[in-house]
Amino acid sequence: MKKKQYTFKGGYRFRRIEGCPRDMLTTQDIPNEVLIPLKQGFGMGVVSLVKEGDIVVAGQIIGRDDSNVSSPVHASVSGVVKEIKLSNYLGHETQIVRISTRKDKADDCKKVKGFTSDWAKLKNEEIESILYLAGVTSLDKSGIPTKFKSSIITPKDVRSIIVPAIGFDVYNLSQELLLGEKRVLDYIEGLRILHAFMPQANIYLALSKTDMQINEKLSEAVSQYGFINIISLEPKYPQGYDEMLVATVLGEKFPFGYYAANLGVIVLNAQTILSVYEAVVKGKPLIERTIAICGPGFNDTPHLKVRIGTPIADILKSYLRTDVSSRIVLENTLVGDKLTDLSLPVTKATSKIIALPENNKREFFSFLRLGVKRDAYSNTFASSVFPFCDKTLDTNIHGELRPCISCNYCEEVCPVQIIPHLLGKYVKNNIIDDSLVRFKIFNCIGCGLCSYVCPSKIPLLELIKEGEKKLAMEGIERSSSILPHFKLKGLKEYKGITTKL
Amino acid sequence: MKIVRKALDISFKLVEKNKFLSKFKPVLTALDGALFGTDELNTVPHITDYLDIKRYMSFVIIALLPAVAAAVYFWGLRVILVILVSYIAGGVVEVAFAVARKKEIHEGFLVTGLIFPLLLPPSIPLWVVALGVMFGVFFGKEVFGGTGKNIFNPAIVGRIFLTICFPLIMTVGWPKPYIGGLGGFSKFGVDAITAATPLNAFRSENVLASFSDLLFGFSGGCIGEVFRLGIILGGIFLIITRIVNWRIPFSYLASVAIFSLIGNNLAPLKFAPPSFQLLTGGLLFGAMFMATDPVTSPFTKEGKWVGGILLGLLTVLIRALSGYVEGVMFSILLMNAFAPLIDHVVLAVKYKEPKKVTGKLKPTT
Ligand code: SF4
Ligand code: SF4
């Protein structure tokens, strides 16, 4: 099959940043205690099926709610329910079930009903039920639709499935590791299972144009399946956002602020596809994940196989550097959630834990340094001449706040072609009116690149978000500028869903 | 380094206590910032680029160094004095405004203070330099509210002011550059022999100077504009480092070439041929270092093209048809004045209907 290559204007490719996860997989010990939020991944919180003192087995469903958009939540270890408490997880209120582990039963795991290696014989309904019961359906930005209300749309609504097998971020899970050895075959099986119950959907396999090895393996393996289209993309940030994937892969306009699922498109990562395979063929419920430890704030940066619910502090204990204090960020190095409470657990949606050294030291003649290890959008540091050195990252602002000089860097990197400095000036001068909408403030996908590149260190992303909030207060809503122009699905279900966690 | 830190800390304490001195805190803060960088942390996004405005401006200065060195060679050591006077006189205005406004001192002045003297004739009296730069910084920048808010390039405002008020000083008596041996490195003032600049020579006698003379600067002209090889290299350096956006210099120079080609075919006595036009006067210097000033040129990409073409047209027309032999400064000043309008029109066209959705596709193969 012919490979097509697409890209979008703007964006920025982070090259050779220090602290990339190594191609090594370690299994994290099962913790003494796990914390299982009842709202994980895509969907709403579920109702607890257990109470304090109950004995649970790993893989047992402990929370489920068939009346709302949600997927079941499982106990990830065998043990005793100690406590169920309403707590705050990164700004969301959710019930968290605390289970203390029984070490003697560590290897037990309850399988999902109905799995079989001969899955081709299963009815669609049975596949959907296995996926739902395994909890796989809540993975990724908008979940996998089944007839069990696991997503805002139904399997029939899905037109396209985009499966990126590359990373587009500063730090990425190693696809070589995820899809290495025999996993390519499992991966293809996973895709075939999805195709089986969503036969009308085109599957687009997005590959990187630089990552040759895995590309060849995958394209060779899928070449016999006509329903899989191979597309090659540039590995630049923020290509991994659903917004950019839909725009580049399908060439469609995106209803900014809504889900890809509203368009009938779902985006599923490699790990999700593998979980689909494991659930249907092996009967494995979603109780563990591979996460990447990344950033210059760690001693070592392996990939870890962890049980869901493992407190992040347990993981940090063995890897975090002690000589610097670091900021812990989840998922996205630029705009991910900053973790202040380290006792919070890994959830289904966690894939990266990033540690960035908090650098509040002043540096003598900082602006005159050669900068072999400094990353910059402009070619003003030696790092552009010596690209073979790993570059470092920290949370220092690297300069003083200055007025905008209209250098246009922010416009050049903006992936959705809006002019951040213009919007920033409007918001700063408190001009909140229709012109902001005209300049497409609602198209901002919040990638943070504009603030990243600004030499005047203007917090453009914050200004834009502030502008959106102020517009809402004046009664100018996003929906009024988006809805009339799209035929969106699942709008009723869309209300009240948050993807965080 | 530790001693410097201590000295700064002590002066900060002094300034804090003394009422009169406390007005000068911006000066100290600027020094402190330049020496030690910042200890501030990001909120969101968690990381930022290492480039800051100090480094940004330093790169413009680095790109100007070949032209400055050549200027000293051609016109003698007095050039250094001229530059110093420009920095000091302009700096006084800058600091005065920072003190009055209780704001920080901005780095933009470092570039203005160096570009301005390079635009002047080599035999310029020092008091004129001081007057021009003060006028430029005051009326070109500070009255608009400082760096980032100015409409006109301050260096050009100062230069045009001098051209209008002191036409004799600014247009008569172009000395010949020192060439050979140590050149001006061993002399103080400019050569006493004067000669017409290539542009004047074309205007009055229709002679074209040789290209190598123009390229290496072996002909009369303003202090910084004659060593064109160095200017071209400096400009390319800025474009490669992304400090300067390539659109304006490219469209400016290209349109000068095209318009002068057309003009030269129609009226060869009025319009010089393109290659001569490109290499004479302050065109290269203006195109590389002044028309590209991001604050005063149009900020939209399309606007940059429009601005560049407008510049080219104006420059060729002024050179051929007006009373002045050189039109670069006036063209840039006019372009500065039109920049907000150009941007406004571009934005109005580009963002016409509110919902034209973005994220365009571009298949690359
Ligand atoms: S990057 Fe910063 S300084 Fe440059 S145009 Fe944007 S806001 Fe202005
Ligand atoms: S304006 Fe929004 S979409 Fe554009 S670069 Fe900034 S954060 Fe990203």
CSV table of C-alpha atoms in Angstrom, one decimal, chain A residues 5 7 247-248 251 253 327 329 333-334 336 356 358-360 362-365 367-369 374-381 392 394-409 412 416-417 419 421-422 438-440 443 448 451-453 455-457 462 481 485, chain B residues 1 4-5 29 32-59 104-107 147-148 240-243 245 247 294-295 299-301 304 347-348 350-352 354-365:
chain,number,residue,atom,x,y,z
A,5,GLN,CA,2.7,11.8,3.9
A,7,THR,CA,1.9,17.5,7.8
A,247,ALA,CA,-7.0,17.8,10.5
A,248,THR,CA,-3.9,16.3,9.0
A,251,GLY,CA,-8.2,16.7,6.1
A,253,LYS,CA,-12.1,20.8,10.0
A,327,ARG,CA,8.3,19.5,39.4
A,329,VAL,CA,4.1,16.8,35.5
A,333,THR,CA,5.7,18.2,29.3
A,334,LEU,CA,4.4,21.6,28.2
A,336,GLY,CA,0.4,18.7,31.6
A,356,LEU,CA,11.5,18.8,35.4
A,358,GLU,CA,12.9,23.5,39.4
A,359,ASN,CA,15.7,25.8,38.5
A,360,ASN,CA,15.5,29.0,40.5
A,362,ARG,CA,20.4,32.8,38.8
A,363,GLU,CA,23.1,32.4,36.3
A,364,PHE,CA,26.0,34.8,35.6
A,365,PHE,CA,25.7,36.3,32.1
A,367,PHE,CA,22.2,35.4,27.9
A,368,LEU,CA,25.7,35.2,26.6
A,369,ARG,CA,26.2,31.5,27.1
A,374,ARG,CA,19.9,24.7,25.3
A,375,ASP,CA,16.9,24.2,23.2
A,376,ALA,CA,15.5,27.1,21.3
A,377,TYR,CA,13.1,27.7,18.4
A,378,SER,CA,15.5,30.2,16.9
A,379,ASN,CA,19.0,29.1,15.9
A,380,THR,CA,20.7,31.3,18.4
A,381,PHE,CA,22.4,28.7,20.5
A,392,THR,CA,18.3,19.9,28.9
A,394,ASP,CA,14.0,23.0,33.4
A,395,THR,CA,11.3,25.2,34.7
A,396,ASN,CA,13.2,28.5,34.7
A,397,ILE,CA,11.7,31.2,32.6
A,398,HIS,CA,15.1,32.0,31.0
A,399,GLY,CA,14.7,35.7,30.6
A,400,GLU,CA,12.8,38.7,31.8
A,401,LEU,CA,9.3,39.7,30.8
A,402,ARG,CA,9.4,42.3,28.1
A,403,PRO,CA,6.8,44.0,25.8
A,404,CYS,CA,5.9,42.1,22.7
A,405,ILE,CA,8.2,42.9,19.8
A,406,SER,CA,6.0,41.2,17.2
A,407,CYS,CA,8.8,38.9,16.2
A,408,ASN,CA,6.1,36.5,15.0
A,409,TYR,CA,7.6,33.4,16.5
A,412,GLU,CA,4.9,30.7,13.1
A,416,VAL,CA,-4.0,26.2,14.2
A,417,GLN,CA,-2.9,29.3,12.4
A,419,ILE,CA,-2.0,34.9,15.9
A,421,HIS,CA,0.4,37.9,20.2
A,422,LEU,CA,-2.6,39.7,18.7
A,438,ARG,CA,-13.2,36.7,14.6
A,439,PHE,CA,-9.5,36.1,15.2
A,440,LYS,CA,-10.5,32.5,16.2
A,443,ASN,CA,-9.4,27.5,17.9
A,448,GLY,CA,1.5,26.0,24.9
A,451,SER,CA,4.5,30.7,25.3
A,452,TYR,CA,7.3,28.3,24.8
A,453,VAL,CA,9.0,30.2,22.0
A,455,PRO,CA,11.6,35.6,23.6
A,456,SER,CA,9.7,38.3,25.6
A,457,LYS,CA,8.4,35.5,27.9
A,462,GLU,CA,-2.6,32.1,30.0
A,481,SER,CA,-19.2,29.7,16.9
A,485,HIS,CA,-21.0,24.7,11.2
B,1,MET,CA,31.4,37.0,40.2
B,4,VAL,CA,30.0,41.7,41.6
B,5,ARG,CA,27.0,40.0,43.4
B,29,THR,CA,17.6,46.3,38.0
B,32,ASP,CA,21.3,43.0,37.7
B,33,GLY,CA,19.2,41.3,35.1
B,34,ALA,CA,21.9,41.5,32.5
B,35,LEU,CA,24.5,40.0,34.8
B,36,PHE,CA,22.6,37.4,36.6
B,37,GLY,CA,19.6,36.3,34.6
B,38,THR,CA,16.4,35.5,36.3
B,39,ASP,CA,15.2,33.1,39.0
B,40,GLU,CA,11.6,33.2,38.0
B,41,LEU,CA,9.7,29.9,37.3
B,42,ASN,CA,7.2,29.1,34.7
B,43,THR,CA,3.6,28.3,35.5
B,44,VAL,CA,2.1,27.0,32.3
B,45,PRO,CA,3.7,25.8,30.1
B,46,HIS,CA,6.2,24.3,32.4
B,47,ILE,CA,9.1,24.9,30.1
B,48,THR,CA,10.2,27.8,27.9
B,49,ASP,CA,12.8,28.4,25.3
B,50,TYR,CA,16.2,29.7,26.3
B,51,LEU,CA,16.1,32.7,24.0
B,52,ASP,CA,15.4,36.0,25.7
B,53,ILE,CA,15.3,39.6,24.4
B,54,LYS,CA,18.8,40.2,25.6
B,55,ARG,CA,20.2,37.5,23.5
B,56,TYR,CA,17.9,38.5,20.6
B,57,MET,CA,19.2,42.0,20.6
B,58,SER,CA,22.8,40.9,21.1
B,59,PHE,CA,22.5,38.9,17.9
B,104,GLU,CA,12.6,48.6,33.5
B,105,ILE,CA,15.0,49.7,30.9
B,106,HIS,CA,14.5,47.7,27.7
B,107,GLU,CA,17.2,46.2,25.6
B,147,THR,CA,9.7,49.6,23.1
B,148,GLY,CA,7.1,47.5,21.5
B,240,ILE,CA,19.6,31.9,9.5
B,241,THR,CA,19.4,32.4,13.2
B,242,ARG,CA,15.7,33.4,12.7
B,243,ILE,CA,16.2,36.7,14.4
B,245,ASN,CA,12.2,37.2,9.2
B,247,ARG,CA,10.2,37.9,4.0
B,294,PRO,CA,9.9,43.6,13.9
B,295,VAL,CA,8.2,46.2,16.0
B,299,PHE,CA,3.5,41.6,11.7
B,300,THR,CA,1.4,39.5,9.4
B,301,LYS,CA,3.2,37.3,6.9
B,304,LYS,CA,5.4,41.6,5.2
B,347,LEU,CA,-6.4,40.7,9.0
B,348,ALA,CA,-9.7,41.9,7.6
B,350,LYS,CA,-7.8,36.7,6.3
B,351,TYR,CA,-10.3,36.5,9.0
B,352,LYS,CA,-13.3,37.6,7.0
B,354,PRO,CA,-15.6,34.1,11.5
B,355,LYS,CA,-15.5,30.4,10.9
B,356,LYS,CA,-13.0,29.6,8.2
B,357,VAL,CA,-11.5,26.6,10.0
B,358,THR,CA,-7.7,26.3,10.1
B,359,GLY,CA,-5.1,23.6,10.2
B,360,LYS,CA,-4.6,23.4,6.5
B,361,LEU,CA,-3.3,20.3,4.9
B,362,LYS,CA,-0.2,20.1,2.9
B,363,PRO,CA,0.7,16.8,1.4
B,364,THR,CA,4.5,17.0,1.0
B,365,THR,CA,4.9,14.1,-1.4
